[in-house]
Amino acid sequence: MKSIAVVPALLALQLVAAAQEATWIETRFHRVHLRNGNFIDGQLVRQTPKLVTLDMRPSGEFSVRRDMIQRVEFVTMRSLKDPTPPPSRPAASELAVNPDAVKLPSGPAGVPTQPKDGPDAVSSFLGPAPARFTAEIKQAVEAALVAFMTAHPDTRRPLAPRLQEIGPEGIAYACWLCMRGRTIVQRSDIIDAIATFDLPEVMPTLLESAASNPDPRAREAAIQGLAKKGTPAAVAGIIKCLADVSGPIWNVAADELIKLAKTGGVNVEAIVAEMNATPYKGAFTQTLGKIGGDVALQALQALLREGTTADKVAALQGLMSFKRPEDGPAALEMLDNEDAQVRRQVCLFLGTVRYGPSVRGLIDTLADEDPGVGDNALWALRKISGQVNDKDPESWKDWWDKVGKVKFPPPGNE
């Protein structure tokens, strides 16, 4: 079958104001669903047994072969002209009874959440392309993106070589698209491609995308791209992403830093310095705990001694990875803290490091007014003692009087 001639194009949606409500915008367009799972939006111009052609102004017409198409549908969408800000993400979930079952939150309750990512957030980043990019460069990049998007995933040619053929200006334009342009492919796909190059525009684009791209998938791709670069500036950009309290981003940053640390590619002192300058330290402490080493251990111990209550909780989260009973006394002092979430974390820590002198205090904690604290205390008691008693404090006290106080004397009686 004769190949289609791809006209370089950007997606364009025809916006028609609804007649009855001036506060609503109605969008009407045709959506061509491709067999590879992607789709293309535009205004239907004509259909033939072999081709479907869309008007994708301002770039022109774009034709798709019939054998690539699953179906064509007419779409009508209505949206508010001035939408209200999206709701914030829900607060981080509370600590689980079993610390191995879930990832711990980055800090205690009250950590602010960031605005939800979405189309409105992306739209606020859009802007006109700089004058340096000629129409030929823009059309060539757009054609490469269309060809990449419409290709079958199993036989798709990577995007990076397509951009390399266009040249440095094409790569630079792709860098601009990552943050400021309206694209017809995922921004993460473009970032994956530009991260393979060493042009001057690439590193600033990766750093900016990792820090503030409104598309979370693009931020993740940028963090991974920075990890592949591995330069001090790139690693510093990843470290800053640990301060993102939204959750998914700092987890990606932490994973990349942990992998880099295994090959000596991370300055642990830099993580410590950034942690000390950040109000919410949970992501930093957990990353330091996974990286390990004397520098990380000393920083976490200092935070446990000298930090605020929230800092101490974060320090315990990191120190759990070291599993040092020697850190148990400082944790045990916090078992009667007025904050239930602190008490939960302390129980998890004591059980994880199997700090024997905490057994008597944990027995008293079984009857805590917060059921979750009691559940965590029970888990810790079972971990330390090897007993399988239920949550009944009396049965534990009976065991303590007969056996426990000899095997696990409280502090000062060891």
Short mmCIF file of N, CA and C in Angstrom, two decimals, residues 89 105-107 111-115 210-212 219 223 235-255 257 270-287:
data_model
loop_
_atom_site.label_atom_id
_atom_site.label_comp_id
_atom_site.label_asym_id
_atom_site.label_seq_id
_atom_site.Cartn_x
_atom_site.Cartn_y
_atom_site.Cartn_z
N ARG A 89 -4.42 17.36 46.67
CA ARG A 89 -4.35 15.91 46.88
C ARG A 89 -4.76 15.58 48.30
N PRO A 105 4.84 7.46 54.93
CA PRO A 105 4.67 8.83 54.45
C PRO A 105 5.92 9.66 54.72
N SER A 106 6.02 10.80 54.03
CA SER A 106 7.24 11.60 54.12
C SER A 106 7.34 12.36 55.42
N GLY A 107 6.33 12.42 56.22
CA GLY A 107 6.40 13.16 57.46
C GLY A 107 5.11 13.06 58.22
N VAL A 111 1.51 18.01 56.73
CA VAL A 111 2.38 18.41 55.63
C VAL A 111 1.50 18.90 54.50
N PRO A 112 1.76 20.11 53.96
CA PRO A 112 0.88 20.63 52.91
C PRO A 112 1.00 19.83 51.64
N THR A 113 -0.09 19.71 50.91
CA THR A 113 -0.07 19.02 49.63
C THR A 113 0.00 20.04 48.52
N GLN A 114 0.48 19.62 47.35
CA GLN A 114 0.60 20.52 46.23
C GLN A 114 -0.63 20.43 45.35
N PRO A 115 -0.88 21.45 44.52
CA PRO A 115 -2.07 21.42 43.67
C PRO A 115 -2.06 20.23 42.74
N ALA A 210 12.17 18.62 35.82
CA ALA A 210 12.16 17.85 37.06
C ALA A 210 11.58 18.65 38.21
N ALA A 211 11.83 19.96 38.21
CA ALA A 211 11.40 20.79 39.33
C ALA A 211 9.96 21.25 39.22
N SER A 212 9.48 21.52 38.00
CA SER A 212 8.19 22.21 37.93
C SER A 212 7.31 21.88 36.74
N ARG A 219 7.93 15.00 34.75
CA ARG A 219 8.86 15.21 35.86
C ARG A 219 9.63 13.93 36.17
N ILE A 223 13.70 13.41 35.89
CA ILE A 223 14.53 12.91 36.99
C ILE A 223 15.38 11.73 36.51
N VAL A 235 22.70 15.58 39.63
CA VAL A 235 22.38 14.93 40.91
C VAL A 235 21.80 15.95 41.89
N ALA A 236 22.33 17.17 41.89
CA ALA A 236 21.78 18.21 42.76
C ALA A 236 20.32 18.49 42.43
N GLY A 237 19.98 18.45 41.14
CA GLY A 237 18.59 18.65 40.74
C GLY A 237 17.69 17.54 41.24
N ILE A 238 18.19 16.31 41.22
CA ILE A 238 17.41 15.19 41.73
C ILE A 238 17.20 15.32 43.23
N ILE A 239 18.24 15.71 43.94
CA ILE A 239 18.14 15.87 45.41
C ILE A 239 17.05 16.87 45.76
N LYS A 240 16.97 17.96 45.02
CA LYS A 240 15.95 18.97 45.31
C LYS A 240 14.54 18.40 45.15
N CYS A 241 14.38 17.40 44.29
CA CYS A 241 13.06 16.81 44.08
C CYS A 241 12.59 16.01 45.30
N LEU A 242 13.49 15.69 46.23
CA LEU A 242 13.07 15.01 47.46
C LEU A 242 12.20 15.91 48.31
N ALA A 243 12.26 17.21 48.08
CA ALA A 243 11.45 18.15 48.86
C ALA A 243 10.01 18.21 48.37
N ASP A 244 9.70 17.50 47.28
CA ASP A 244 8.33 17.48 46.75
C ASP A 244 7.48 16.56 47.63
N VAL A 245 6.57 17.16 48.41
CA VAL A 245 5.81 16.38 49.38
C VAL A 245 4.64 15.64 48.76
N SER A 246 4.45 15.75 47.43
CA SER A 246 3.29 15.12 46.81
C SER A 246 3.38 13.60 46.78
N GLY A 247 4.57 13.04 46.89
CA GLY A 247 4.68 11.58 46.98
C GLY A 247 5.33 10.93 45.79
N PRO A 248 4.64 10.82 44.64
CA PRO A 248 5.23 10.07 43.52
C PRO A 248 6.57 10.63 43.06
N ILE A 249 6.73 11.93 43.05
CA ILE A 249 7.95 12.53 42.53
C ILE A 249 9.14 12.20 43.42
N TRP A 250 8.98 12.38 44.72
CA TRP A 250 10.13 12.14 45.59
C TRP A 250 10.48 10.65 45.62
N ASN A 251 9.52 9.78 45.43
CA ASN A 251 9.83 8.36 45.38
C ASN A 251 10.72 8.03 44.18
N VAL A 252 10.43 8.65 43.02
CA VAL A 252 11.26 8.44 41.84
C VAL A 252 12.65 9.01 42.10
N ALA A 253 12.72 10.21 42.68
CA ALA A 253 14.01 10.82 42.98
C ALA A 253 14.82 9.95 43.94
N ALA A 254 14.15 9.44 44.97
CA ALA A 254 14.83 8.60 45.95
C ALA A 254 15.38 7.33 45.28
N ASP A 255 14.58 6.70 44.45
CA ASP A 255 15.02 5.47 43.77
C ASP A 255 16.27 5.73 42.93
N LEU A 257 18.50 8.19 43.29
CA LEU A 257 19.64 8.51 44.15
C LEU A 257 20.21 7.26 44.80
N ALA A 270 25.62 16.28 50.43
CA ALA A 270 24.71 17.20 49.74
C ALA A 270 23.25 16.89 50.10
N ILE A 271 22.91 15.61 50.23
CA ILE A 271 21.55 15.25 50.66
C ILE A 271 21.29 15.74 52.08
N VAL A 272 22.30 15.57 52.95
CA VAL A 272 22.16 16.01 54.34
C VAL A 272 21.95 17.52 54.40
N ALA A 273 22.75 18.26 53.64
CA ALA A 273 22.63 19.72 53.64
C ALA A 273 21.26 20.17 53.16
N GLU A 274 20.76 19.53 52.10
CA GLU A 274 19.43 19.90 51.59
C GLU A 274 18.36 19.51 52.60
N MET A 275 18.51 18.39 53.26
CA MET A 275 17.56 17.96 54.28
C MET A 275 17.48 18.98 55.42
N ASN A 276 18.63 19.44 55.87
CA ASN A 276 18.66 20.37 56.99
C ASN A 276 18.04 21.72 56.64
N ALA A 277 17.96 22.03 55.35
CA ALA A 277 17.39 23.30 54.92
C ALA A 277 15.91 23.17 54.56
N THR A 278 15.35 21.98 54.71
CA THR A 278 13.97 21.72 54.28
C THR A 278 13.08 21.45 55.49
N PRO A 279 11.88 22.05 55.56
CA PRO A 279 11.00 21.82 56.72
C PRO A 279 10.54 20.37 56.84
N TYR A 280 10.24 19.73 55.71
CA TYR A 280 9.65 18.39 55.73
C TYR A 280 10.70 17.39 55.26
N LYS A 281 11.20 16.62 56.18
CA LYS A 281 12.42 15.87 55.97
C LYS A 281 12.22 14.37 55.69
N GLY A 282 11.00 13.89 55.69
CA GLY A 282 10.76 12.46 55.60
C GLY A 282 11.38 11.80 54.39
N ALA A 283 11.24 12.42 53.20
CA ALA A 283 11.80 11.82 51.99
C ALA A 283 13.32 11.77 52.07
N PHE A 284 13.92 12.79 52.66
CA PHE A 284 15.38 12.82 52.78
C PHE A 284 15.87 11.73 53.74
N THR A 285 15.20 11.60 54.88
CA THR A 285 15.66 10.63 55.87
C THR A 285 15.50 9.21 55.36
N GLN A 286 14.40 8.93 54.68
CA GLN A 286 14.21 7.58 54.15
C GLN A 286 15.22 7.26 53.06
N THR A 287 15.56 8.26 52.25
CA THR A 287 16.57 8.06 51.22
C THR A 287 17.94 7.82 51.86
#
